Amino acid sequence: MAGRNRVIPVESIKNRKSPGTKLHRSNSLSSTLSLSPTELNEAIMGMLTVGKRLEPCKRVCIGNPITTAGQRKQLAKMLTVVLFPLAVLTAITAVDFSNSLSMYMNTAEVMMRIEFGVELGDFLMALQNERDMSSLYLSRIGSDTKSDLLQAYPQTDEALDKLSSWPVSSSNKLKEFQSREWYINFINRHRYELDSTNTSVTAEINFYSNHIDIFIRWMYEAVSELNTGLIWKTLVGYQELIISSEYIGRERGYGIYYYSVGSFRDRSHYILFIESQDTARAHFESARMYSETASDIYQKNLDTNNETLQEINKLRNEIKINSSLVQEGSTSAAKWWFSNMSIYRDVMRNTQRLLTSKINRLLEQNAAIDMTNMIIAAAIFLGIILVSPTITFSVYKLTSNIQKYSLQIARKTKALNKEKKQSEAILFQMLPKSVAQHLKENNTVNAEQFQECTILQSDMVGFTKLSSNSSPLQVTEMLNILFSCFDNRINLYDVYKVETVGDGYLVVSGVPRRNHHRHASEIATLSLDLLHHVTRLELPQFPGEKFKIRVGCHSGND
């Protein structure tokens, strides 16, 4: 456990003193330099009084400011205290921004679908007109009714072309509704076959009404899928107005049949007329209930067409009576009914348009609020991003300053060990290891006499000529390659390198460490080794040419 609280000096284990090294303690600088790493650790821990045993809880919470782990623990705790609230605030801001962005995109989607709903409403109105003209033509086939019908076709096609997209869901399995092109082909084929199929008025009204129902169902689904927030009531009123307008169109179609033929010859036609009228009224009342604006707009438009409403009520009462007496149909009466009901339906359509404008204004207000919220959230988020590095850096610097006094002694020890390592390196380069070791230990080094030794001296063949043809850097590189090879090889033998002068290399065996009579064999073997390995070296400035050396050896005794 005590080892965990130790400061590890910069000096690595490989630089520790050998077990046989003798150390002397003193108060002088020279004696401090001779302290072992373990002793330096103990001295530092003693001076800072952080080596005491701590309780487990305190050990976890406090941390040792001297050790690396303790410093990291302190820094982590300081950063956690400051950055945790910033992280929470960032998360809250990000969630708020995400919600605002989602609401803004949803509002934009609602606005887009409402605008498309206006286009779709124009198309449905044209389709209703075509349905009414078709039912009029089937009720009283003639050139005038045929002309009215042919004029309705281009209006429907034009409204269909103006649709910015195809509204029917891909889940609809009917082939004719898979795309705009398929639908155009299908409706044209129906138009061309109208005279040859002998279809009834009821079937014709149902044909167009079923198509209109599919488009209205898409509008229901499109708005229902969106989160409309506080304006959902207004949107429901908007949808109810669309449905009410469609059933008014159906009522107009059955009324055309009534006036064209003279009466409802089939009870089912009469029931369909009454159901269309009642359904239109029910949906309109629902629209007024969900949206006061729709009610106000309708009343205001209706007041300007009060005479038309009175005429419509009169005509409705005539149809409801449905006299059993056989009456002759009248195209002019059917057109009069159509024109009055068209005015009434236009009032509904105008109410729908004005309600659409109000919905768009509400959506624009919501979009502006959402955009403001996004800007505020983005500003806060950006502020946090900009401030966080400054806060983090400030906390880091503050923690570093707090730890500075605790680390001061360790830093000085590190510098001391570095200087010690450099001085030892220089000392070992200048003197034999045994002599340098004596000087390190403050021992006196006396002159010695050696009875016998062997000396090796070598130089390069043609060094003067090679140098004259080479630049100073090339000469240096050439000698570096040669002497690096020599230094690597002499490490394998019991020899000592005395010096290098120019291209000369002087090595001795038996000095300063006596090896009895082995010095001659060591030098001889080294000579052969050097001659062998030099043949593998190539002169860098003269590709293809090898190094050549001369080697001389001498053994002697006193």
Coordinates of C-alpha atoms in Angstrom, one line a residue:
M1 CA 0.0 0.0 0.0
A2 CA 2.8 2.4 0.8
G3 CA 4.2 1.9 -2.6
R4 CA 1.2 3.5 -4.2
N5 CA 2.0 6.8 -2.5
R6 CA 5.5 6.9 -3.8
V7 CA 6.7 9.6 -6.2
I8 CA 8.6 8.0 -9.1
P9 CA 11.5 10.3 -10.2
V10 CA 12.2 10.8 -13.8
E11 CA 15.2 8.4 -13.6
S12 CA 14.1 5.0 -14.8
I13 CA 14.8 1.7 -13.2
K14 CA 17.5 0.9 -15.8
N15 CA 19.6 3.9 -14.5
R16 CA 19.4 2.9 -10.9
K17 CA 22.7 2.2 -9.1
S18 CA 24.1 -1.3 -9.0
P19 CA 23.7 -3.2 -5.7
G20 CA 27.4 -2.8 -5.1
T21 CA 27.5 0.9 -5.3
K22 CA 28.3 2.6 -2.1
L23 CA 26.4 5.7 -1.1
H24 CA 27.4 8.4 1.4
R25 CA 24.7 10.6 3.1
S26 CA 25.6 14.1 3.9
N27 CA 24.0 17.6 3.8
S28 CA 26.2 18.7 0.9
L29 CA 25.0 18.9 -2.7
S30 CA 27.3 16.1 -3.7
S31 CA 25.8 13.7 -1.2
T32 CA 22.3 14.6 -2.3
L33 CA 23.2 13.7 -5.8
S34 CA 24.1 10.3 -4.7
L35 CA 20.7 9.5 -3.2
S36 CA 18.9 6.5 -4.7
P37 CA 15.5 6.9 -6.2
T38 CA 13.9 5.1 -3.2
E39 CA 15.6 7.4 -0.8
L40 CA 14.5 10.4 -2.8
N41 CA 10.9 9.2 -2.6
E42 CA 11.1 8.8 1.1
A43 CA 12.6 12.2 1.5
I44 CA 10.0 13.9 -0.6
M45 CA 7.1 12.1 1.2
G46 CA 8.6 13.0 4.5
M47 CA 8.9 16.7 3.8
L48 CA 5.3 16.9 2.4
T49 CA 3.9 14.7 5.2
V50 CA 1.5 12.9 2.8
G51 CA 2.8 9.4 3.5
K52 CA 0.5 8.9 6.5
R53 CA -2.1 6.2 6.3
L54 CA -5.6 7.5 5.5
E55 CA -9.0 6.0 6.2
P56 CA -10.5 4.2 3.1
C57 CA -13.2 6.9 2.6
K58 CA -10.7 9.8 2.8
R59 CA -8.3 7.9 0.5
V60 CA -11.0 7.8 -2.1
C61 CA -12.2 11.4 -1.6
I62 CA -9.0 13.3 -0.9
G63 CA -6.3 11.8 -3.2
N64 CA -2.6 12.4 -3.0
P65 CA -1.5 15.7 -4.7
I66 CA 2.0 14.3 -5.1
T67 CA 1.2 11.1 -7.1
T68 CA 0.0 11.2 -10.7
A69 CA -3.2 9.3 -9.7
G70 CA -3.8 11.8 -6.9
Q71 CA -3.4 14.8 -9.3
R72 CA -5.8 13.3 -11.8
K73 CA -8.3 12.6 -9.0
Q74 CA -8.1 16.2 -7.8
L75 CA -8.4 17.6 -11.4
A76 CA -11.3 15.2 -12.2
K77 CA -13.2 16.3 -9.0
M78 CA -12.7 20.0 -9.7
L79 CA -13.8 19.6 -13.4
T80 CA -16.8 17.5 -12.4
V81 CA -18.0 20.2 -9.9
V82 CA -17.9 22.8 -12.6
L83 CA -18.7 20.9 -15.8
F84 CA -21.5 18.8 -14.5
P85 CA -23.9 21.8 -14.2
L86 CA -22.7 23.0 -17.6
A87 CA -23.4 19.5 -19.1
V88 CA -26.9 19.5 -17.6
L89 CA -27.6 23.0 -18.9
T90 CA -26.3 22.0 -22.3
A91 CA -28.5 18.9 -22.3
I92 CA -31.6 20.9 -21.4
T93 CA -30.8 23.5 -24.0
A94 CA -30.3 20.8 -26.6
V95 CA -33.6 19.2 -25.8
D96 CA -35.4 22.6 -25.9
F97 CA -33.7 23.3 -29.3
S98 CA -34.7 19.9 -30.6
N99 CA -38.3 20.4 -29.5
S100 CA -38.5 23.9 -30.9
L101 CA -37.0 22.6 -34.2
S102 CA -39.5 19.7 -34.3
M103 CA -42.4 22.1 -33.7
Y104 CA -41.2 24.5 -36.3
M105 CA -40.8 21.8 -38.9
N106 CA -44.2 20.4 -38.0
T107 CA -45.8 23.9 -38.3
A108 CA -44.1 24.3 -41.7
E109 CA -45.5 20.9 -42.7
V110 CA -49.1 21.9 -41.6
M111 CA -48.8 25.1 -43.6
M112 CA -47.7 23.3 -46.6
R113 CA -50.5 20.8 -46.4
I114 CA -53.1 23.6 -45.8
E115 CA -51.8 25.4 -48.9
F116 CA -52.1 22.2 -50.8
G117 CA -55.6 21.8 -49.3
V118 CA -56.6 25.0 -51.0
E119 CA -55.4 23.6 -54.4
L120 CA -57.2 20.4 -53.7
G121 CA -60.4 22.3 -52.8
D122 CA -60.4 24.1 -56.1
F123 CA -60.0 20.7 -57.8
L124 CA -62.9 19.2 -55.8
M125 CA -65.1 22.2 -56.7
A126 CA -64.3 21.6 -60.4
L127 CA -65.0 17.9 -60.0
Q128 CA -68.3 18.7 -58.3
N129 CA -69.3 21.0 -61.2
E130 CA -68.5 18.2 -63.6
R131 CA -70.6 15.8 -61.6
D132 CA -73.6 18.2 -61.6
M133 CA -73.3 18.9 -65.4
S134 CA -73.0 15.2 -66.0
S135 CA -76.1 14.4 -64.0
L136 CA -77.9 17.3 -65.8
Y137 CA -76.9 15.9 -69.1
L138 CA -78.1 12.4 -68.2
S139 CA -81.4 13.8 -66.9
R140 CA -82.1 15.8 -70.1
I141 CA -79.9 14.7 -72.9
G142 CA -79.6 17.6 -75.4
S143 CA -77.2 19.9 -77.2
D144 CA -77.4 22.6 -74.5
T145 CA -76.7 20.2 -71.6
K146 CA -74.0 18.5 -73.6
S147 CA -72.3 21.9 -74.2
D148 CA -72.4 22.7 -70.5
L149 CA -70.8 19.4 -69.7
L150 CA -68.1 19.8 -72.3
Q151 CA -67.3 23.2 -70.8
A152 CA -66.9 21.6 -67.4
Y153 CA -64.2 19.1 -68.5
P154 CA -61.4 21.6 -69.2
Q155 CA -62.0 23.3 -65.9
T156 CA -61.5 20.0 -64.1
D157 CA -58.4 19.2 -66.1
E158 CA -56.9 22.6 -65.4
A159 CA -57.6 22.3 -61.6
L160 CA -56.0 18.8 -61.7
D161 CA -52.9 20.1 -63.5
K162 CA -52.5 22.9 -60.8
L163 CA -52.1 20.3 -58.0
S164 CA -48.5 20.6 -56.8
S165 CA -48.5 16.9 -55.9
W166 CA -50.6 13.8 -56.0
P167 CA -52.6 13.6 -52.8
V168 CA -53.8 10.0 -52.8
S169 CA -52.0 7.7 -50.4
S170 CA -49.9 4.9 -51.9
S171 CA -51.8 2.5 -49.7
N172 CA -54.8 3.0 -52.0
K173 CA -55.0 -0.2 -54.1
L174 CA -57.2 1.2 -56.9
K175 CA -55.1 1.3 -60.0
E176 CA -56.6 4.6 -61.3
F177 CA -55.4 6.4 -58.1
Q178 CA -51.8 5.4 -58.2
S179 CA -50.7 8.5 -60.0
R180 CA -52.0 11.7 -61.7
E181 CA -51.5 10.2 -65.1
W182 CA -53.5 7.1 -64.3
Y183 CA -56.3 9.1 -62.9
I184 CA -56.4 11.4 -66.0
N185 CA -56.6 8.4 -68.3
F186 CA -59.3 6.8 -66.2
I187 CA -61.5 10.0 -66.0
N188 CA -61.1 10.6 -69.7
R189 CA -62.2 7.1 -70.5
H190 CA -65.3 7.5 -68.3
R191 CA -66.1 10.7 -70.2
Y192 CA -65.8 9.1 -73.6
E193 CA -67.9 6.1 -72.6
L194 CA -70.7 8.2 -70.9
D195 CA -73.1 8.1 -73.9
S196 CA -72.5 4.4 -74.6
T197 CA -72.8 2.9 -71.1
N198 CA -76.4 4.1 -70.4
T199 CA -75.5 4.8 -66.8
S200 CA -78.1 6.3 -64.4
V201 CA -78.0 9.7 -62.7
T202 CA -77.5 8.0 -59.3
A203 CA -74.6 5.9 -60.6
E204 CA -73.0 9.0 -62.1
I205 CA -73.3 11.0 -58.9
N206 CA -71.9 8.1 -56.9
F207 CA -69.0 7.7 -59.4
Y208 CA -67.8 11.3 -58.8
S209 CA -68.8 11.3 -55.1
N210 CA -66.7 8.2 -54.4
H211 CA -63.7 9.9 -56.0
I212 CA -64.2 13.0 -54.0
D213 CA -64.4 10.9 -50.8
I214 CA -61.0 9.4 -51.5
F215 CA -59.4 12.9 -51.8
I216 CA -61.2 14.2 -48.7
R217 CA -60.1 11.1 -46.8
W218 CA -56.5 11.9 -47.7
M219 CA -56.9 15.4 -46.3
Y220 CA -58.2 14.0 -43.1
E221 CA -55.3 11.6 -42.8
A222 CA -52.7 14.3 -43.8
V223 CA -53.8 16.7 -41.0
S224 CA -54.4 14.0 -38.4
E225 CA -50.9 12.7 -38.7
L226 CA -49.5 16.1 -37.7
N227 CA -49.1 17.7 -34.2
T228 CA -51.3 20.7 -34.7
G229 CA -51.0 22.0 -31.1
L230 CA -53.5 24.7 -30.0
I231 CA -55.0 25.2 -33.5
W232 CA -56.5 21.7 -33.7
K233 CA -60.0 22.9 -33.2
T234 CA -59.7 25.4 -36.0
L235 CA -58.3 22.6 -38.3
V236 CA -61.2 20.3 -37.3
G237 CA -63.6 23.1 -38.2
Y238 CA -61.8 23.5 -41.5
Q239 CA -62.2 19.8 -42.3
E240 CA -65.9 19.9 -41.4
L241 CA -66.4 22.8 -43.8
I242 CA -64.8 20.8 -46.6
I243 CA -67.1 17.8 -46.0
S244 CA -70.1 20.1 -45.6
S245 CA -69.3 21.7 -49.0
E246 CA -69.1 18.3 -50.6
Y247 CA -72.5 17.3 -49.4
I248 CA -74.0 20.6 -50.5
G249 CA -72.6 19.7 -53.9
R250 CA -74.3 16.3 -53.7
E251 CA -77.5 18.0 -52.7
R252 CA -77.1 20.3 -55.8
G253 CA -76.6 17.3 -58.0
Y254 CA -79.8 15.5 -56.9
G255 CA -81.7 18.8 -57.1
I256 CA -80.6 19.1 -60.7
Y257 CA -81.9 15.7 -61.4
Y258 CA -85.2 16.6 -59.7
Y259 CA -85.8 19.7 -61.8
S260 CA -84.5 18.1 -65.0
V261 CA -86.9 15.2 -64.7
G262 CA -89.8 17.0 -63.0
S263 CA -89.8 14.8 -59.8
F264 CA -88.0 12.0 -58.0
R265 CA -89.4 9.0 -59.8
D266 CA -87.5 6.7 -57.3
R267 CA -87.9 7.0 -53.6
S268 CA -84.1 6.3 -53.1
H269 CA -83.3 9.5 -55.0
Y270 CA -85.5 11.5 -52.6
I271 CA -83.8 9.9 -49.6
L272 CA -80.3 10.6 -51.0
F273 CA -81.3 14.3 -51.5
I274 CA -82.6 14.6 -47.9
E275 CA -79.5 12.7 -46.5
S276 CA -77.2 15.0 -48.4
Q277 CA -78.9 18.1 -47.1
D278 CA -79.0 16.8 -43.5
T279 CA -75.4 15.6 -43.6
A280 CA -74.2 19.0 -45.0
R281 CA -76.0 20.8 -42.3
A282 CA -74.7 18.5 -39.5
H283 CA -71.1 19.0 -40.7
F284 CA -71.5 22.7 -41.0
E285 CA -72.9 22.9 -37.5
S286 CA -69.9 20.9 -36.3
A287 CA -67.6 23.3 -38.0
R288 CA -69.3 26.3 -36.3
M289 CA -69.0 24.5 -33.0
Y290 CA -65.3 23.8 -33.3
S291 CA -64.5 27.2 -34.8
E292 CA -66.2 30.4 -33.9
T293 CA -64.3 32.1 -36.7
A294 CA -66.0 29.8 -39.2
S295 CA -69.4 30.7 -37.8
D296 CA -68.6 34.5 -37.9
I297 CA -67.2 34.3 -41.5
Y298 CA -70.2 32.3 -42.7
Q299 CA -72.8 34.6 -41.2
K300 CA -71.0 37.7 -42.6
N301 CA -71.0 36.2 -46.1
L302 CA -74.5 35.0 -45.8
D303 CA -75.9 38.4 -44.9
T304 CA -74.7 39.7 -48.2
N305 CA -76.6 36.9 -50.0
N306 CA -79.7 36.9 -48.0
E307 CA -82.0 36.9 -51.0
T308 CA -80.2 33.9 -52.5
L309 CA -80.6 32.0 -49.3
Q310 CA -84.4 32.7 -49.3
E311 CA -84.6 31.5 -52.9
I312 CA -82.7 28.3 -52.0
N313 CA -85.0 27.6 -49.1
K314 CA -88.0 28.0 -51.4
L315 CA -86.5 25.6 -53.9
R316 CA -85.6 23.1 -51.2
N317 CA -89.2 23.1 -49.9
E318 CA -90.4 22.4 -53.5
I319 CA -88.1 19.5 -53.8
K320 CA -89.1 18.1 -50.3
I321 CA -92.8 18.2 -51.3
N322 CA -91.9 16.0 -54.3
S323 CA -95.4 16.2 -55.8
S324 CA -96.6 12.8 -57.0
L325 CA -98.2 14.5 -60.0
V326 CA -96.2 13.9 -63.1
Q327 CA -94.5 17.1 -64.0
E328 CA -92.5 18.0 -67.0
G329 CA -88.8 18.6 -66.4
S330 CA -87.2 21.9 -67.2
T331 CA -83.6 22.5 -68.0
S332 CA -83.9 26.2 -67.2
A333 CA -85.3 25.3 -63.7
A334 CA -82.4 22.9 -63.2
K335 CA -79.9 25.6 -64.1
W336 CA -81.7 28.1 -61.9
W337 CA -81.4 25.7 -59.0
F338 CA -77.7 25.1 -59.9
S339 CA -76.9 28.8 -60.1
N340 CA -78.5 29.5 -56.7
M341 CA -76.9 26.5 -55.0
S342 CA -73.5 27.5 -56.6
I343 CA -73.8 30.9 -54.9
Y344 CA -74.6 29.2 -51.6
R345 CA -71.7 26.8 -52.1
D346 CA -69.4 29.7 -53.0
V347 CA -70.3 31.2 -49.7
M348 CA -69.1 28.0 -48.0
R349 CA -66.0 28.0 -50.2
N350 CA -65.3 31.6 -49.3
T351 CA -65.7 30.8 -45.6
Q352 CA -63.3 27.9 -46.1
R353 CA -60.7 30.2 -47.8
L354 CA -61.0 32.9 -45.1
L355 CA -60.6 30.2 -42.4
T356 CA -57.6 28.9 -44.2
S357 CA -56.1 32.4 -44.1
K358 CA -56.7 32.6 -40.4
I359 CA -55.1 29.2 -39.9
N360 CA -52.1 30.3 -41.8
R361 CA -51.7 33.4 -39.7
L362 CA -51.9 31.3 -36.5
L363 CA -49.4 28.9 -37.9
E364 CA -47.1 31.8 -38.9
Q365 CA -47.3 33.1 -35.3
N366 CA -46.5 29.6 -34.0
A367 CA -43.6 29.4 -36.4
A368 CA -42.3 32.8 -35.3
I369 CA -42.5 31.7 -31.6
D370 CA -40.7 28.4 -32.4
M371 CA -38.1 30.3 -34.4
T372 CA -37.5 32.6 -31.4
N373 CA -37.2 29.7 -29.1
M374 CA -34.7 28.0 -31.4
I375 CA -32.6 31.2 -31.6
I376 CA -32.6 31.6 -27.8
A377 CA -31.7 27.9 -27.4
A378 CA -29.0 28.2 -30.0
A379 CA -27.6 31.3 -28.4
I380 CA -27.5 29.7 -25.0
F381 CA -25.9 26.5 -26.5
L382 CA -23.4 28.6 -28.4
G383 CA -22.6 30.6 -25.2
I384 CA -22.0 27.4 -23.3
I385 CA -19.8 26.0 -26.0
L386 CA -17.7 29.3 -26.0
V387 CA -17.6 29.6 -22.3
S388 CA -16.9 26.0 -21.4
P389 CA -13.3 25.9 -22.7
T390 CA -12.6 29.1 -20.8
I391 CA -14.1 27.7 -17.6
T392 CA -12.4 24.3 -18.1
F393 CA -9.0 26.0 -18.7
S394 CA -9.5 28.3 -15.7
V395 CA -10.3 25.3 -13.5
Y396 CA -7.4 23.4 -14.9
K397 CA -5.0 26.3 -14.2
L398 CA -6.4 26.8 -10.7
T399 CA -5.9 23.1 -9.9
S400 CA -2.4 23.3 -11.4
N401 CA -1.5 26.2 -9.2
I402 CA -2.9 24.4 -6.2
Q403 CA -0.7 21.4 -7.0
K404 CA 2.3 23.5 -7.9
Y405 CA 3.7 23.8 -4.4
S406 CA 3.2 20.1 -3.8
L407 CA 5.1 19.3 -7.0
Q408 CA 7.9 21.8 -6.5
I409 CA 10.2 19.5 -4.7
A410 CA 9.4 16.7 -7.1
R411 CA 10.3 18.9 -10.0
K412 CA 13.6 19.9 -8.4
T413 CA 14.3 16.3 -7.8
K414 CA 13.6 15.6 -11.4
A415 CA 16.0 18.4 -12.5
L416 CA 18.6 17.1 -10.0
N417 CA 18.4 13.6 -11.4
K418 CA 18.7 14.9 -15.0
E419 CA 21.8 16.9 -14.2
K420 CA 23.2 13.8 -12.4
K421 CA 22.5 11.6 -15.4
Q422 CA 24.2 14.1 -17.7
S423 CA 27.3 14.5 -15.5
E424 CA 27.6 10.7 -15.2
A425 CA 27.3 10.3 -19.0
I426 CA 30.1 12.9 -19.5
L427 CA 32.2 11.3 -16.8
F428 CA 31.9 7.8 -18.2
Q429 CA 32.9 9.1 -21.7
M430 CA 36.0 10.8 -20.4
L431 CA 37.3 8.1 -17.9
P432 CA 37.2 4.4 -17.5
K433 CA 34.1 3.2 -15.7
S434 CA 36.0 2.0 -12.6
V435 CA 37.8 5.4 -12.3
A436 CA 34.6 7.3 -12.8
Q437 CA 32.8 5.2 -10.2
H438 CA 35.5 6.0 -7.7
L439 CA 35.2 9.7 -8.4
K440 CA 31.4 9.5 -8.0
E441 CA 31.8 8.0 -4.6
N442 CA 34.3 10.8 -3.6
N443 CA 37.1 8.3 -3.4
T444 CA 40.7 9.3 -4.1
V445 CA 41.9 7.8 -7.4
N446 CA 45.6 6.9 -7.3
A447 CA 47.9 6.2 -10.2
E448 CA 48.3 2.5 -11.0
Q449 CA 51.0 0.4 -12.7
F450 CA 50.0 -2.5 -15.0
Q451 CA 52.4 -5.3 -15.6
E452 CA 51.1 -6.3 -19.1
C453 CA 48.6 -5.3 -21.8
T454 CA 47.9 -5.4 -25.5
I455 CA 47.2 -2.3 -27.7
L456 CA 45.3 -2.1 -31.0
Q457 CA 45.7 0.8 -33.3
S458 CA 43.9 1.1 -36.7
D459 CA 43.4 3.7 -39.4
M460 CA 41.8 4.0 -42.9
V461 CA 43.8 3.1 -46.0
G462 CA 43.9 6.2 -48.3
F463 CA 42.1 8.4 -45.8
T464 CA 44.0 11.5 -46.9
K465 CA 43.0 11.0 -50.6
L466 CA 39.5 10.2 -49.7
S467 CA 39.2 13.3 -47.6
S468 CA 40.5 15.5 -50.3
N469 CA 37.8 14.3 -52.7
S470 CA 35.0 14.6 -50.1
S471 CA 33.2 17.5 -48.4
P472 CA 33.6 18.0 -44.6
L473 CA 30.1 16.5 -44.0
Q474 CA 30.9 13.5 -46.2
V475 CA 34.1 12.9 -44.2
T476 CA 32.2 13.2 -41.0
E477 CA 29.6 10.7 -42.2
M478 CA 32.3 8.3 -43.4
L479 CA 34.1 8.3 -40.0
N480 CA 30.8 8.0 -38.2
I481 CA 29.9 4.9 -40.1
L482 CA 33.3 3.3 -39.5
F483 CA 33.6 4.1 -35.8
S484 CA 30.0 3.2 -35.1
C485 CA 30.8 -0.3 -36.4
F486 CA 33.9 -0.4 -34.3
D487 CA 32.0 0.7 -31.1
N488 CA 29.4 -2.0 -31.7
R489 CA 32.1 -4.7 -32.1
I490 CA 34.3 -3.8 -29.1
N491 CA 31.4 -4.2 -26.8
L492 CA 31.7 -7.9 -27.3
Y493 CA 35.3 -8.1 -26.0
D494 CA 37.2 -7.3 -22.9
V495 CA 38.7 -4.1 -24.2
Y496 CA 38.7 -0.4 -23.5
K497 CA 38.6 2.3 -26.1
V498 CA 41.2 4.9 -25.3
E499 CA 40.6 7.5 -28.0
T500 CA 39.9 8.3 -31.7
V501 CA 42.1 10.8 -33.4
G502 CA 41.2 11.6 -37.1
D503 CA 40.9 8.2 -38.7
G504 CA 42.9 6.6 -35.9
Y505 CA 41.2 4.2 -33.4
L506 CA 43.1 3.2 -30.2
V507 CA 42.0 0.2 -28.1
V508 CA 43.7 -1.5 -25.2
S509 CA 43.0 -4.8 -23.3
G510 CA 44.2 -5.5 -19.8
V511 CA 43.8 -1.8 -18.8
P512 CA 42.2 -0.5 -16.6
R513 CA 40.7 -3.9 -15.7
R514 CA 43.3 -6.7 -15.4
N515 CA 42.5 -9.9 -17.3
H516 CA 45.7 -11.8 -16.7
H517 CA 47.0 -13.2 -20.0
R518 CA 43.8 -12.9 -22.0
H519 CA 44.5 -9.4 -23.3
A520 CA 46.5 -10.6 -26.4
S521 CA 43.8 -13.0 -27.5
E522 CA 41.0 -10.4 -27.0
I523 CA 42.9 -7.9 -29.1
A524 CA 43.8 -10.4 -31.8
T525 CA 40.2 -11.7 -32.0
L526 CA 38.9 -8.1 -32.1
S527 CA 41.3 -7.3 -35.0
L528 CA 40.0 -10.2 -37.1
D529 CA 36.4 -9.2 -36.2
L530 CA 37.0 -5.6 -37.3
L531 CA 38.7 -6.6 -40.6
H532 CA 35.8 -8.9 -41.4
H533 CA 33.0 -6.5 -40.7
V534 CA 34.6 -3.5 -42.4
T535 CA 34.4 -5.4 -45.7
R536 CA 30.6 -5.1 -45.4
L537 CA 30.7 -1.3 -45.2
E538 CA 30.4 0.8 -48.3
L539 CA 31.8 4.4 -48.6
P540 CA 28.7 6.6 -48.8
Q541 CA 30.2 9.2 -51.2
F542 CA 31.7 6.5 -53.4
P543 CA 29.1 3.9 -54.2
G544 CA 30.6 0.4 -54.9
E545 CA 33.8 1.1 -52.9
K546 CA 34.4 -0.6 -49.6
F547 CA 36.2 0.6 -46.4
K548 CA 39.8 -0.5 -46.1
I549 CA 41.7 -0.3 -42.8
R550 CA 45.1 -1.1 -41.3
V551 CA 45.3 -2.8 -37.9
G552 CA 48.4 -2.9 -35.7
C553 CA 48.7 -4.8 -32.4
H554 CA 51.4 -4.8 -29.7
S555 CA 51.6 -6.8 -26.5
G556 CA 54.1 -5.9 -23.8
N557 CA 55.1 -6.1 -20.1
D558 CA 57.4 -4.2 -17.9

